């Protein structure tokens, strides 16, 4: 919960608060540095945990596994695009609205699961997805905003933010389902898997800097606009991404739903205190629907068990009958 709330609020702060003479840092640079940090953290963990040395592990799972690496280029690309989109979204949306809208990843994950994994969902889950969609739509038109809210340009900014969140939710949903599909039953450790995905992500993120922001890099450099707070954001995002991966692997579903729902509530409270966030009645209704839909969707389906009388042991009965005739 702390990672979810802290990262979103810090990202929003760094994207909207800077000194007048300081340029806005590049989201592509932040994503690149974050991927490098994650890669180094995973290398350190493997060095201390693995019985063999790091170079042998990399040779075995990277150099000798070209097809595996090629498969992982797809989620690596999608997650890199997603991280860039999240910076764009938090540049144009307040933290609370972003937290609510980003729950659309539940909807996209369900849709891609049905399409790619042929997964079946109960009527209760489809109902929850409909409620989730309606709640997000209500939040989008609610008109809530923080101290950076500007009525003259807010509609345009909210539209850009909404498109960014929608695209991020789609990339998150597809990447997650694709990752599950190709790696089902794999015995590779979580840290090695992050290294396998981290190498393509670093290359893609580095290419994104010069393909998207080459002019800005020429003017201010890759680290232009980086302050202590920005470095904190990048570090929290790098370490937090690995923490979330561990939680997703080992925590139960109830804990994950609680963290997701609780983070929305905490974000609203902190935003109201420190960012002068004003929640309208429509926002409260929409956010409540999203939280409720998240809980309903994640709750186990109730199955009616029919108590049947045990069938008579035909074989034993026949044997007993034969024995009675013999006597």
PDB file of C-alpha atoms in Angstrom:
ATOM      1  CA  UNK A   1       0.000   0.000   0.000  1.00  0.00           C
ATOM      2  CA  UNK A   2       2.801   2.409   0.927  1.00  0.00           C
ATOM      3  CA  UNK A   3       4.544   1.730  -2.381  1.00  0.00           C
ATOM      4  CA  UNK A   4       1.374   2.229  -4.434  1.00  0.00           C
ATOM      5  CA  UNK A   5       0.328   5.444  -2.707  1.00  0.00           C
ATOM      6  CA  UNK A   6       3.807   6.900  -2.251  1.00  0.00           C
ATOM      7  CA  UNK A   7       4.890   6.359  -5.843  1.00  0.00           C
ATOM      8  CA  UNK A   8       1.754   7.899  -7.352  1.00  0.00           C
ATOM      9  CA  UNK A   9       1.828  10.952  -5.084  1.00  0.00           C
ATOM     10  CA  UNK A  10       5.562  11.505  -5.587  1.00  0.00           C
ATOM     11  CA  UNK A  11       5.242  11.161  -9.350  1.00  0.00           C
ATOM     12  CA  UNK A  12       2.401  13.674  -9.390  1.00  0.00           C
ATOM     13  CA  UNK A  13       4.408  16.075  -7.236  1.00  0.00           C
ATOM     14  CA  UNK A  14       7.545  15.901  -9.390  1.00  0.00           C
ATOM     15  CA  UNK A  15       5.549  16.342 -12.615  1.00  0.00           C
ATOM     16  CA  UNK A  16       3.727  19.444 -11.382  1.00  0.00           C
ATOM     17  CA  UNK A  17       6.185  21.145  -8.977  1.00  0.00           C
ATOM     18  CA  UNK A  18       9.594  22.368 -10.080  1.00  0.00           C
ATOM     19  CA  UNK A  19      11.708  25.504  -9.844  1.00  0.00           C
ATOM     20  CA  UNK A  20      11.006  28.121 -12.565  1.00  0.00           C
ATOM     21  CA  UNK A  21      14.553  27.870 -13.906  1.00  0.00           C
ATOM     22  CA  UNK A  22      14.625  24.060 -13.839  1.00  0.00           C
ATOM     23  CA  UNK A  23      13.451  21.991 -16.841  1.00  0.00           C
ATOM     24  CA  UNK A  24      10.933  19.207 -16.439  1.00  0.00           C
ATOM     25  CA  UNK A  25      12.739  15.896 -16.284  1.00  0.00           C
ATOM     26  CA  UNK A  26      12.187  13.450 -19.115  1.00  0.00           C
ATOM     27  CA  UNK A  27       9.886  10.525 -18.371  1.00  0.00           C
ATOM     28  CA  UNK A  28      11.860   8.376 -20.825  1.00  0.00           C
ATOM     29  CA  UNK A  29      15.077   9.043 -18.872  1.00  0.00           C
ATOM     30  CA  UNK A  30      13.359   8.164 -15.583  1.00  0.00           C
ATOM     31  CA  UNK A  31      12.112   4.868 -17.049  1.00  0.00           C
ATOM     32  CA  UNK A  32      15.571   4.011 -18.400  1.00  0.00           C
ATOM     33  CA  UNK A  33      17.301   4.654 -15.052  1.00  0.00           C
ATOM     34  CA  UNK A  34      14.580   2.730 -13.223  1.00  0.00           C
ATOM     35  CA  UNK A  35      15.104  -0.304 -15.452  1.00  0.00           C
ATOM     36  CA  UNK A  36      18.871  -0.129 -14.861  1.00  0.00           C
ATOM     37  CA  UNK A  37      18.292   0.004 -11.086  1.00  0.00           C
ATOM     38  CA  UNK A  38      15.976  -3.023 -11.189  1.00  0.00           C
ATOM     39  CA  UNK A  39      18.525  -4.954 -13.211  1.00  0.00           C
ATOM     40  CA  UNK A  40      21.308  -4.185 -10.716  1.00  0.00           C
ATOM     41  CA  UNK A  41      19.105  -5.100  -7.738  1.00  0.00           C
ATOM     42  CA  UNK A  42      18.234  -8.474  -9.302  1.00  0.00           C
ATOM     43  CA  UNK A  43      21.907  -9.142 -10.079  1.00  0.00           C
ATOM     44  CA  UNK A  44      22.813  -8.455  -6.440  1.00  0.00           C
ATOM     45  CA  UNK A  45      20.082 -10.775  -5.152  1.00  0.00           C
ATOM     46  CA  UNK A  46      21.149 -13.595  -7.483  1.00  0.00           C
ATOM     47  CA  UNK A  47      24.788 -13.130  -6.477  1.00  0.00           C
ATOM     48  CA  UNK A  48      23.926 -13.719  -2.812  1.00  0.00           C
ATOM     49  CA  UNK A  49      21.250 -16.401  -3.311  1.00  0.00           C
ATOM     50  CA  UNK A  50      22.547 -18.564  -6.147  1.00  0.00           C
ATOM     51  CA  UNK A  51      24.961 -21.439  -5.567  1.00  0.00           C
ATOM     52  CA  UNK A  52      26.721 -20.697  -8.867  1.00  0.00           C
ATOM     53  CA  UNK A  53      28.156 -17.289  -9.730  1.00  0.00           C
ATOM     54  CA  UNK A  54      26.262 -14.543 -11.525  1.00  0.00           C
ATOM     55  CA  UNK A  55      28.062 -14.930 -14.865  1.00  0.00           C
ATOM     56  CA  UNK A  56      27.162 -18.627 -15.052  1.00  0.00           C
ATOM     57  CA  UNK A  57      23.519 -17.844 -14.318  1.00  0.00           C
ATOM     58  CA  UNK A  58      23.453 -15.144 -17.001  1.00  0.00           C
ATOM     59  CA  UNK A  59      25.146 -17.419 -19.502  1.00  0.00           C
ATOM     60  CA  UNK A  60      22.671 -20.218 -18.817  1.00  0.00           C
ATOM     61  CA  UNK A  61      19.445 -18.191 -18.735  1.00  0.00           C
ATOM     62  CA  UNK A  62      20.279 -15.356 -21.132  1.00  0.00           C
ATOM     63  CA  UNK A  63      22.973 -16.306 -23.630  1.00  0.00           C
ATOM     64  CA  UNK A  64      21.882 -19.952 -24.002  1.00  0.00           C
ATOM     65  CA  UNK A  65      18.150 -19.122 -24.043  1.00  0.00           C
ATOM     66  CA  UNK A  66      17.654 -16.960 -27.151  1.00  0.00           C
ATOM     67  CA  UNK A  67      14.079 -18.108 -27.814  1.00  0.00           C
ATOM     68  CA  UNK A  68      13.094 -17.427 -24.216  1.00  0.00           C
ATOM     69  CA  UNK A  69      14.604 -13.942 -24.454  1.00  0.00           C
ATOM     70  CA  UNK A  70      12.813 -13.318 -27.736  1.00  0.00           C
ATOM     71  CA  UNK A  71       9.476 -14.261 -26.195  1.00  0.00           C
ATOM     72  CA  UNK A  72      10.105 -11.897 -23.288  1.00  0.00           C
ATOM     73  CA  UNK A  73      10.796  -8.955 -25.604  1.00  0.00           C
ATOM     74  CA  UNK A  74       7.033  -8.552 -26.036  1.00  0.00           C
ATOM     75  CA  UNK A  75       6.151  -7.906 -22.352  1.00  0.00           C
ATOM     76  CA  UNK A  76       9.398  -5.920 -21.980  1.00  0.00           C
ATOM     77  CA  UNK A  77       8.291  -3.553 -24.737  1.00  0.00           C
ATOM     78  CA  UNK A  78       4.771  -3.291 -23.340  1.00  0.00           C
ATOM     79  CA  UNK A  79       5.907  -2.597 -19.773  1.00  0.00           C
ATOM     80  CA  UNK A  80       8.346   0.083 -20.986  1.00  0.00           C
ATOM     81  CA  UNK A  81       5.559   1.775 -22.943  1.00  0.00           C
ATOM     82  CA  UNK A  82       3.269   1.448 -19.920  1.00  0.00           C
ATOM     83  CA  UNK A  83       5.762   3.145 -17.584  1.00  0.00           C
ATOM     84  CA  UNK A  84       6.131   6.072 -19.978  1.00  0.00           C
ATOM     85  CA  UNK A  85       2.354   6.358 -20.239  1.00  0.00           C
ATOM     86  CA  UNK A  86       1.988   6.482 -16.458  1.00  0.00           C
ATOM     87  CA  UNK A  87       4.230   9.545 -16.289  1.00  0.00           C
ATOM     88  CA  UNK A  88       2.114  11.173 -19.007  1.00  0.00           C
ATOM     89  CA  UNK A  89      -1.075  10.297 -17.127  1.00  0.00           C
ATOM     90  CA  UNK A  90       0.147  11.771 -13.829  1.00  0.00           C
ATOM     91  CA  UNK A  91       1.237  14.935 -15.619  1.00  0.00           C
ATOM     92  CA  UNK A  92      -2.379  15.505 -16.661  1.00  0.00           C
ATOM     93  CA  UNK A  93      -4.413  13.889 -13.861  1.00  0.00           C
ATOM     94  CA  UNK A  94      -4.469  14.297 -10.095  1.00  0.00           C
ATOM     95  CA  UNK A  95      -3.266  11.306  -8.084  1.00  0.00           C
ATOM     96  CA  UNK A  96      -6.694  10.233  -6.814  1.00  0.00           C
ATOM     97  CA  UNK A  97      -8.354  10.280 -10.237  1.00  0.00           C
ATOM     98  CA  UNK A  98      -5.417   8.378 -11.684  1.00  0.00           C
ATOM     99  CA  UNK A  99      -5.634   5.708  -8.965  1.00  0.00           C
ATOM    100  CA  UNK A 100      -9.307   5.125  -9.716  1.00  0.00           C
ATOM    101  CA  UNK A 101      -8.993   5.159 -13.514  1.00  0.00           C
ATOM    102  CA  UNK A 102      -6.034   2.796 -13.505  1.00  0.00           C
ATOM    103  CA  UNK A 103      -8.231   0.082 -11.987  1.00  0.00           C
ATOM    104  CA  UNK A 104      -9.381  -0.422 -15.595  1.00  0.00           C
ATOM    105  CA  UNK A 105      -6.421  -2.807 -15.814  1.00  0.00           C
ATOM    106  CA  UNK A 106      -8.731  -5.312 -14.076  1.00  0.00           C
ATOM    107  CA  UNK A 107     -11.138  -5.039 -17.022  1.00  0.00           C
ATOM    108  CA  UNK A 108      -8.421  -5.303 -19.683  1.00  0.00           C
ATOM    109  CA  UNK A 109      -6.772  -8.248 -17.918  1.00  0.00           C
ATOM    110  CA  UNK A 110     -10.117 -10.072 -17.788  1.00  0.00           C
ATOM    111  CA  UNK A 111     -10.818  -9.419 -21.469  1.00  0.00           C
ATOM    112  CA  UNK A 112      -7.373 -10.567 -22.589  1.00  0.00           C
ATOM    113  CA  UNK A 113      -7.638 -13.621 -20.315  1.00  0.00           C
ATOM    114  CA  UNK A 114     -10.899 -14.574 -21.999  1.00  0.00           C
ATOM    115  CA  UNK A 115      -9.404 -14.083 -25.467  1.00  0.00           C
ATOM    116  CA  UNK A 116      -5.909 -15.552 -25.036  1.00  0.00           C
ATOM    117  CA  UNK A 117      -6.345 -18.090 -22.250  1.00  0.00           C
ATOM    118  CA  UNK A 118      -9.969 -19.050 -22.989  1.00  0.00           C
ATOM    119  CA  UNK A 119     -10.751 -18.309 -19.359  1.00  0.00           C
ATOM    120  CA  UNK A 120     -14.400 -18.395 -18.317  1.00  0.00           C
ATOM    121  CA  UNK A 121     -15.887 -15.839 -15.924  1.00  0.00           C
ATOM    122  CA  UNK A 122     -19.016 -16.102 -13.848  1.00  0.00           C
ATOM    123  CA  UNK A 123     -21.957 -13.720 -14.158  1.00  0.00           C
ATOM    124  CA  UNK A 124     -20.874 -12.130 -10.859  1.00  0.00           C
ATOM    125  CA  UNK A 125     -17.468 -11.230 -12.270  1.00  0.00           C
ATOM    126  CA  UNK A 126     -18.938  -9.774 -15.471  1.00  0.00           C
ATOM    127  CA  UNK A 127     -21.313  -7.730 -13.329  1.00  0.00           C
ATOM    128  CA  UNK A 128     -18.333  -6.442 -11.322  1.00  0.00           C
ATOM    129  CA  UNK A 129     -16.559  -5.448 -14.547  1.00  0.00           C
ATOM    130  CA  UNK A 130     -19.625  -3.507 -15.714  1.00  0.00           C
ATOM    131  CA  UNK A 131     -19.825  -1.709 -12.354  1.00  0.00           C
ATOM    132  CA  UNK A 132     -16.098  -0.966 -12.580  1.00  0.00           C
ATOM    133  CA  UNK A 133     -16.476   0.559 -16.047  1.00  0.00           C
ATOM    134  CA  UNK A 134     -19.437   2.705 -14.996  1.00  0.00           C
ATOM    135  CA  UNK A 135     -17.579   3.863 -11.874  1.00  0.00           C
ATOM    136  CA  UNK A 136     -14.544   4.889 -13.917  1.00  0.00           C
ATOM    137  CA  UNK A 137     -16.782   6.782 -16.356  1.00  0.00           C
ATOM    138  CA  UNK A 138     -18.416   8.659 -13.462  1.00  0.00           C
ATOM    139  CA  UNK A 139     -15.017   9.596 -12.005  1.00  0.00           C
ATOM    140  CA  UNK A 140     -13.831  10.838 -15.406  1.00  0.00           C
ATOM    141  CA  UNK A 141     -16.751  13.283 -15.733  1.00  0.00           C
ATOM    142  CA  UNK A 142     -16.855  14.206 -12.039  1.00  0.00           C
ATOM    143  CA  UNK A 143     -14.727  17.343 -12.422  1.00  0.00           C
ATOM    144  CA  UNK A 144     -12.615  16.630  -9.330  1.00  0.00           C
ATOM    145  CA  UNK A 145      -9.121  18.085  -9.208  1.00  0.00           C
ATOM    146  CA  UNK A 146      -6.248  19.270  -7.018  1.00  0.00           C
ATOM    147  CA  UNK A 147      -4.590  22.664  -6.689  1.00  0.00           C
ATOM    148  CA  UNK A 148      -3.215  22.369 -10.221  1.00  0.00           C
ATOM    149  CA  UNK A 149      -6.765  22.144 -11.545  1.00  0.00           C
ATOM    150  CA  UNK A 150      -7.364  24.748 -14.269  1.00  0.00           C
ATOM    151  CA  UNK A 151     -10.910  24.981 -15.603  1.00  0.00           C
ATOM    152  CA  UNK A 152      -9.766  26.526 -18.889  1.00  0.00           C
ATOM    153  CA  UNK A 153      -7.465  23.634 -19.842  1.00  0.00           C
ATOM    154  CA  UNK A 154      -8.631  20.851 -17.527  1.00  0.00           C
ATOM    155  CA  UNK A 155     -10.917  19.129 -20.047  1.00  0.00           C
ATOM    156  CA  UNK A 156      -8.046  18.760 -22.513  1.00  0.00           C
ATOM    157  CA  UNK A 157      -5.646  17.570 -19.818  1.00  0.00           C
ATOM    158  CA  UNK A 158      -8.174  15.072 -18.454  1.00  0.00           C
ATOM    159  CA  UNK A 159      -8.706  13.699 -21.969  1.00  0.00           C
ATOM    160  CA  UNK A 160      -4.945  13.251 -22.475  1.00  0.00           C
ATOM    161  CA  UNK A 161      -4.681  11.652 -19.036  1.00  0.00           C
ATOM    162  CA  UNK A 162      -7.619   9.339 -19.723  1.00  0.00           C
ATOM    163  CA  UNK A 163      -6.167   8.181 -23.046  1.00  0.00           C
ATOM    164  CA  UNK A 164      -2.794   7.571 -21.357  1.00  0.00           C
ATOM    165  CA  UNK A 165      -4.421   5.539 -18.561  1.00  0.00           C
ATOM    166  CA  UNK A 166      -6.520   3.534 -21.050  1.00  0.00           C
ATOM    167  CA  UNK A 167      -3.446   2.689 -23.121  1.00  0.00           C
ATOM    168  CA  UNK A 168      -1.464   1.854 -19.960  1.00  0.00           C
ATOM    169  CA  UNK A 169      -4.279  -0.408 -18.736  1.00  0.00           C
ATOM    170  CA  UNK A 170      -4.363  -2.198 -22.101  1.00  0.00           C
ATOM    171  CA  UNK A 171      -0.594  -2.731 -22.205  1.00  0.00           C
ATOM    172  CA  UNK A 172      -0.641  -3.884 -18.568  1.00  0.00           C
ATOM    173  CA  UNK A 173      -3.500  -6.325 -19.178  1.00  0.00           C
ATOM    174  CA  UNK A 174      -2.063  -7.811 -22.369  1.00  0.00           C
ATOM    175  CA  UNK A 175       1.494  -8.029 -21.019  1.00  0.00           C
ATOM    176  CA  UNK A 176       0.336  -9.751 -17.832  1.00  0.00           C
ATOM    177  CA  UNK A 177      -1.771 -12.330 -19.666  1.00  0.00           C
ATOM    178  CA  UNK A 178       0.909 -12.926 -22.310  1.00  0.00           C
ATOM    179  CA  UNK A 179       3.510 -13.363 -19.566  1.00  0.00           C
ATOM    180  CA  UNK A 180       1.280 -15.921 -17.844  1.00  0.00           C
ATOM    181  CA  UNK A 181       0.632 -17.762 -21.097  1.00  0.00           C
ATOM    182  CA  UNK A 182       4.242 -18.248 -22.193  1.00  0.00           C
ATOM    183  CA  UNK A 183       5.706 -18.913 -18.749  1.00  0.00           C
ATOM    184  CA  UNK A 184       3.141 -21.242 -17.267  1.00  0.00           C
ATOM    185  CA  UNK A 185       4.915 -24.040 -15.424  1.00  0.00           C
ATOM    186  CA  UNK A 186       8.353 -22.450 -15.735  1.00  0.00           C
ATOM    187  CA  UNK A 187      10.855 -23.231 -12.976  1.00  0.00           C
ATOM    188  CA  UNK A 188      12.945 -20.068 -13.476  1.00  0.00           C
ATOM    189  CA  UNK A 189      13.227 -17.936 -10.342  1.00  0.00           C
ATOM    190  CA  UNK A 190      11.529 -14.557 -10.015  1.00  0.00           C
ATOM    191  CA  UNK A 191      14.887 -12.721  -9.972  1.00  0.00           C
ATOM    192  CA  UNK A 192      16.213 -14.427 -13.084  1.00  0.00           C
ATOM    193  CA  UNK A 193      12.935 -13.749 -14.833  1.00  0.00           C
ATOM    194  CA  UNK A 194      13.276 -10.056 -14.007  1.00  0.00           C
ATOM    195  CA  UNK A 195      16.795 -10.065 -15.450  1.00  0.00           C
ATOM    196  CA  UNK A 196      15.561 -11.755 -18.627  1.00  0.00           C
ATOM    197  CA  UNK A 197      12.925  -9.054 -19.004  1.00  0.00           C
ATOM    198  CA  UNK A 198      15.218  -6.293 -17.764  1.00  0.00           C
ATOM    199  CA  UNK A 199      17.834  -6.564 -20.514  1.00  0.00           C
ATOM    200  CA  UNK A 200      15.382  -5.934 -23.409  1.00  0.00           C
ATOM    201  CA  UNK A 201      13.632  -3.264 -21.302  1.00  0.00           C
ATOM    202  CA  UNK A 202      16.904  -1.352 -20.821  1.00  0.00           C
ATOM    203  CA  UNK A 203      17.622  -1.412 -24.557  1.00  0.00           C
ATOM    204  CA  UNK A 204      14.073  -0.374 -25.449  1.00  0.00           C
ATOM    205  CA  UNK A 205      14.047   2.403 -22.842  1.00  0.00           C
ATOM    206  CA  UNK A 206      17.414   3.729 -24.077  1.00  0.00           C
ATOM    207  CA  UNK A 207      16.143   3.710 -27.669  1.00  0.00           C
ATOM    208  CA  UNK A 208      12.992   5.540 -26.530  1.00  0.00           C
ATOM    209  CA  UNK A 209      15.044   8.401 -25.075  1.00  0.00           C
ATOM    210  CA  UNK A 210      16.677   9.251 -28.388  1.00  0.00           C
ATOM    211  CA  UNK A 211      13.724   8.420 -30.626  1.00  0.00           C
ATOM    212  CA  UNK A 212      11.220  10.434 -28.558  1.00  0.00           C
ATOM    213  CA  UNK A 213      13.253  13.101 -26.724  1.00  0.00           C
ATOM    214  CA  UNK A 214      16.436  13.580 -28.765  1.00  0.00           C
ATOM    215  CA  UNK A 215      15.938  17.352 -28.994  1.00  0.00           C
ATOM    216  CA  UNK A 216      15.366  17.724 -25.246  1.00  0.00           C
ATOM    217  CA  UNK A 217      18.375  15.504 -24.494  1.00  0.00           C
ATOM    218  CA  UNK A 218      20.561  17.708 -26.696  1.00  0.00           C
ATOM    219  CA  UNK A 219      19.427  20.781 -24.733  1.00  0.00           C
ATOM    220  CA  UNK A 220      19.387  19.521 -21.134  1.00  0.00           C
ATOM    221  CA  UNK A 221      21.053  16.113 -21.185  1.00  0.00           C
ATOM    222  CA  UNK A 222      19.600  12.781 -20.087  1.00  0.00           C
ATOM    223  CA  UNK A 223      19.554  13.814 -16.425  1.00  0.00           C
ATOM    224  CA  UNK A 224      18.249  17.330 -16.976  1.00  0.00           C
ATOM    225  CA  UNK A 225      15.683  18.332 -14.361  1.00  0.00           C
ATOM    226  CA  UNK A 226      16.608  15.492 -11.997  1.00  0.00           C
ATOM    227  CA  UNK A 227      16.343  16.582  -8.381  1.00  0.00           C
ATOM    228  CA  UNK A 228      16.545  14.675  -5.103  1.00  0.00           C
ATOM    229  CA  UNK A 229      12.798  14.126  -5.262  1.00  0.00           C
ATOM    230  CA  UNK A 230      12.989  12.764  -8.818  1.00  0.00           C
ATOM    231  CA  UNK A 231      15.750  10.343  -7.814  1.00  0.00           C
ATOM    232  CA  UNK A 232      13.505   9.255  -4.946  1.00  0.00           C
ATOM    233  CA  UNK A 233      10.659   8.577  -7.399  1.00  0.00           C
ATOM    234  CA  UNK A 234      12.913   6.496  -9.651  1.00  0.00           C
ATOM    235  CA  UNK A 235      14.314   4.519  -6.702  1.00  0.00           C
ATOM    236  CA  UNK A 236      10.862   3.868  -5.220  1.00  0.00           C
ATOM    237  CA  UNK A 237       9.569   2.759  -8.617  1.00  0.00           C
ATOM    238  CA  UNK A 238      12.524   0.395  -9.169  1.00  0.00           C
ATOM    239  CA  UNK A 239      12.474  -1.192  -5.713  1.00  0.00           C
ATOM    240  CA  UNK A 240       8.683  -1.052  -5.496  1.00  0.00           C
ATOM    241  CA  UNK A 241       8.244  -2.863  -8.798  1.00  0.00           C
ATOM    242  CA  UNK A 242      10.206  -5.808  -7.430  1.00  0.00           C
ATOM    243  CA  UNK A 243       8.333  -5.693  -4.124  1.00  0.00           C
ATOM    244  CA  UNK A 244       5.013  -5.818  -5.969  1.00  0.00           C
ATOM    245  CA  UNK A 245       6.269  -8.769  -8.030  1.00  0.00           C
ATOM    246  CA  UNK A 246       7.101 -10.661  -4.824  1.00  0.00           C
ATOM    247  CA  UNK A 247       3.741  -9.771  -3.250  1.00  0.00           C
ATOM    248  CA  UNK A 248       1.846 -10.849  -6.376  1.00  0.00           C
ATOM    249  CA  UNK A 249       3.666 -14.188  -6.286  1.00  0.00           C
ATOM    250  CA  UNK A 250       3.340 -14.990  -2.591  1.00  0.00           C
ATOM    251  CA  UNK A 251       0.385 -12.992  -1.210  1.00  0.00           C
ATOM    252  CA  UNK A 252      -3.150 -14.266  -1.295  1.00  0.00           C
ATOM    253  CA  UNK A 253      -5.901 -12.638  -3.356  1.00  0.00           C
ATOM    254  CA  UNK A 254      -7.619 -11.000  -0.383  1.00  0.00           C
ATOM    255  CA  UNK A 255      -4.442  -9.149   0.575  1.00  0.00           C
ATOM    256  CA  UNK A 256      -3.907  -7.874  -2.971  1.00  0.00           C
ATOM    257  CA  UNK A 257      -7.480  -6.609  -3.247  1.00  0.00           C
ATOM    258  CA  UNK A 258      -7.235  -4.950   0.150  1.00  0.00           C
ATOM    259  CA  UNK A 259      -3.998  -3.201  -0.899  1.00  0.00           C
ATOM    260  CA  UNK A 260      -5.504  -1.987  -4.171  1.00  0.00           C
ATOM    261  CA  UNK A 261      -8.704  -0.679  -2.591  1.00  0.00           C
ATOM    262  CA  UNK A 262      -6.994   0.786   0.470  1.00  0.00           C
ATOM    263  CA  UNK A 263      -4.479   2.631  -1.732  1.00  0.00           C
ATOM    264  CA  UNK A 264      -7.319   4.477  -3.477  1.00  0.00           C
ATOM    265  CA  UNK A 265      -8.761   5.654  -0.160  1.00  0.00           C
ATOM    266  CA  UNK A 266      -5.354   6.690   1.231  1.00  0.00           C
ATOM    267  CA  UNK A 267      -4.510   8.560  -1.987  1.00  0.00           C
ATOM    268  CA  UNK A 268      -7.731  10.559  -1.724  1.00  0.00           C
ATOM    269  CA  UNK A 269      -7.053  11.470   1.919  1.00  0.00           C
ATOM    270  CA  UNK A 270      -3.421  12.491   1.370  1.00  0.00           C
ATOM    271  CA  UNK A 271      -4.291  14.384  -1.811  1.00  0.00           C
ATOM    272  CA  UNK A 272      -6.972  16.314   0.069  1.00  0.00           C
ATOM    273  CA  UNK A 273      -4.480  17.264   2.805  1.00  0.00           C
ATOM    274  CA  UNK A 274      -1.338  18.077   0.821  1.00  0.00           C
ATOM    275  CA  UNK A 275      -2.540  18.726  -2.732  1.00  0.00           C
ATOM    276  CA  UNK A 276      -5.799  20.531  -1.965  1.00  0.00           C
ATOM    277  CA  UNK A 277      -7.754  17.813  -3.754  1.00  0.00           C
ATOM    278  CA  UNK A 278     -11.499  18.506  -4.010  1.00  0.00           C
ATOM    279  CA  UNK A 279     -13.631  15.395  -4.391  1.00  0.00           C
ATOM    280  CA  UNK A 280     -17.076  16.017  -5.850  1.00  0.00           C
ATOM    281  CA  UNK A 281     -20.112  13.929  -4.999  1.00  0.00           C
ATOM    282  CA  UNK A 282     -19.828  12.168  -8.367  1.00  0.00           C
ATOM    283  CA  UNK A 283     -16.184  11.291  -7.656  1.00  0.00           C
ATOM    284  CA  UNK A 284     -17.124   9.713  -4.308  1.00  0.00           C
ATOM    285  CA  UNK A 285     -19.882   7.674  -5.978  1.00  0.00           C
ATOM    286  CA  UNK A 286     -17.633   6.571  -8.839  1.00  0.00           C
ATOM    287  CA  UNK A 287     -14.678   5.727  -6.585  1.00  0.00           C
ATOM    288  CA  UNK A 288     -16.975   3.748  -4.279  1.00  0.00           C
ATOM    289  CA  UNK A 289     -18.272   1.766  -7.257  1.00  0.00           C
ATOM    290  CA  UNK A 290     -14.712   1.006  -8.384  1.00  0.00           C
ATOM    291  CA  UNK A 291     -13.631  -0.162  -4.923  1.00  0.00           C
ATOM    292  CA  UNK A 292     -16.784  -2.264  -4.562  1.00  0.00           C
ATOM    293  CA  UNK A 293     -16.357  -3.761  -8.023  1.00  0.00           C
ATOM    294  CA  UNK A 294     -12.737  -4.666  -7.224  1.00  0.00           C
ATOM    295  CA  UNK A 295     -13.811  -6.517  -4.089  1.00  0.00           C
ATOM    296  CA  UNK A 296     -16.697  -8.302  -5.854  1.00  0.00           C
ATOM    297  CA  UNK A 297     -14.531  -9.329  -8.817  1.00  0.00           C
ATOM    298  CA  UNK A 298     -11.805 -10.765  -6.586  1.00  0.00           C
ATOM    299  CA  UNK A 299     -14.093 -12.652  -4.207  1.00  0.00           C
ATOM    300  CA  UNK A 300     -14.337 -16.402  -4.842  1.00  0.00           C
ATOM    301  CA  UNK A 301     -17.343 -17.695  -6.731  1.00  0.00           C
ATOM    302  CA  UNK A 302     -19.794 -19.502  -4.492  1.00  0.00           C
ATOM    303  CA  UNK A 303     -20.490 -22.985  -5.698  1.00  0.00           C
ATOM    304  CA  UNK A 304     -23.537 -24.845  -4.561  1.00  0.00           C
ATOM    305  CA  UNK A 305     -22.538 -28.283  -3.433  1.00  0.00           C
ATOM    306  CA  UNK A 306     -25.115 -30.999  -3.826  1.00  0.00           C
ATOM    307  CA  UNK A 307     -24.989 -33.668  -1.160  1.00  0.00           C
ATOM    308  CA  UNK A 308     -25.498 -36.973  -2.849  1.00  0.00           C
ATOM    309  CA  UNK A 309     -26.016 -40.268  -1.109  1.00  0.00           C
ATOM    310  CA  UNK A 310     -23.017 -42.529  -1.572  1.00  0.00           C
ATOM    311  CA  UNK A 311     -23.546 -45.099  -4.255  1.00  0.00           C
ATOM    312  CA  UNK A 312     -23.840 -48.679  -3.107  1.00  0.00           C
ATOM    313  CA  UNK A 313     -20.619 -50.663  -3.558  1.00  0.00           C
ATOM    314  CA  UNK A 314     -21.910 -52.826  -6.393  1.00  0.00           C
ATOM    315  CA  UNK A 315     -18.816 -54.986  -6.556  1.00  0.00           C
ATOM    316  CA  UNK A 316     -18.766 -55.713  -2.839  1.00  0.00           C
ATOM    317  CA  UNK A 317     -22.515 -56.365  -2.810  1.00  0.00           C
ATOM    318  CA  UNK A 318     -22.219 -58.829  -5.661  1.00  0.00           C
ATOM    319  CA  UNK A 319     -19.378 -60.593  -3.909  1.00  0.00           C
ATOM    320  CA  UNK A 320     -21.365 -60.810  -0.710  1.00  0.00           C
ATOM    321  CA  UNK A 321     -24.319 -62.216  -2.649  1.00  0.00           C
ATOM    322  CA  UNK A 322     -22.142 -64.868  -4.202  1.00  0.00           C
ATOM    323  CA  UNK A 323     -20.748 -65.823  -0.825  1.00  0.00           C
ATOM    324  CA  UNK A 324     -24.277 -66.210   0.620  1.00  0.00           C
ATOM    325  CA  UNK A 325     -25.260 -68.573  -2.208  1.00  0.00           C
ATOM    326  CA  UNK A 326     -22.190 -70.704  -1.617  1.00  0.00           C
ATOM    327  CA  UNK A 327     -23.058 -71.062   2.054  1.00  0.00           C
TER     328      UNK A 327
END
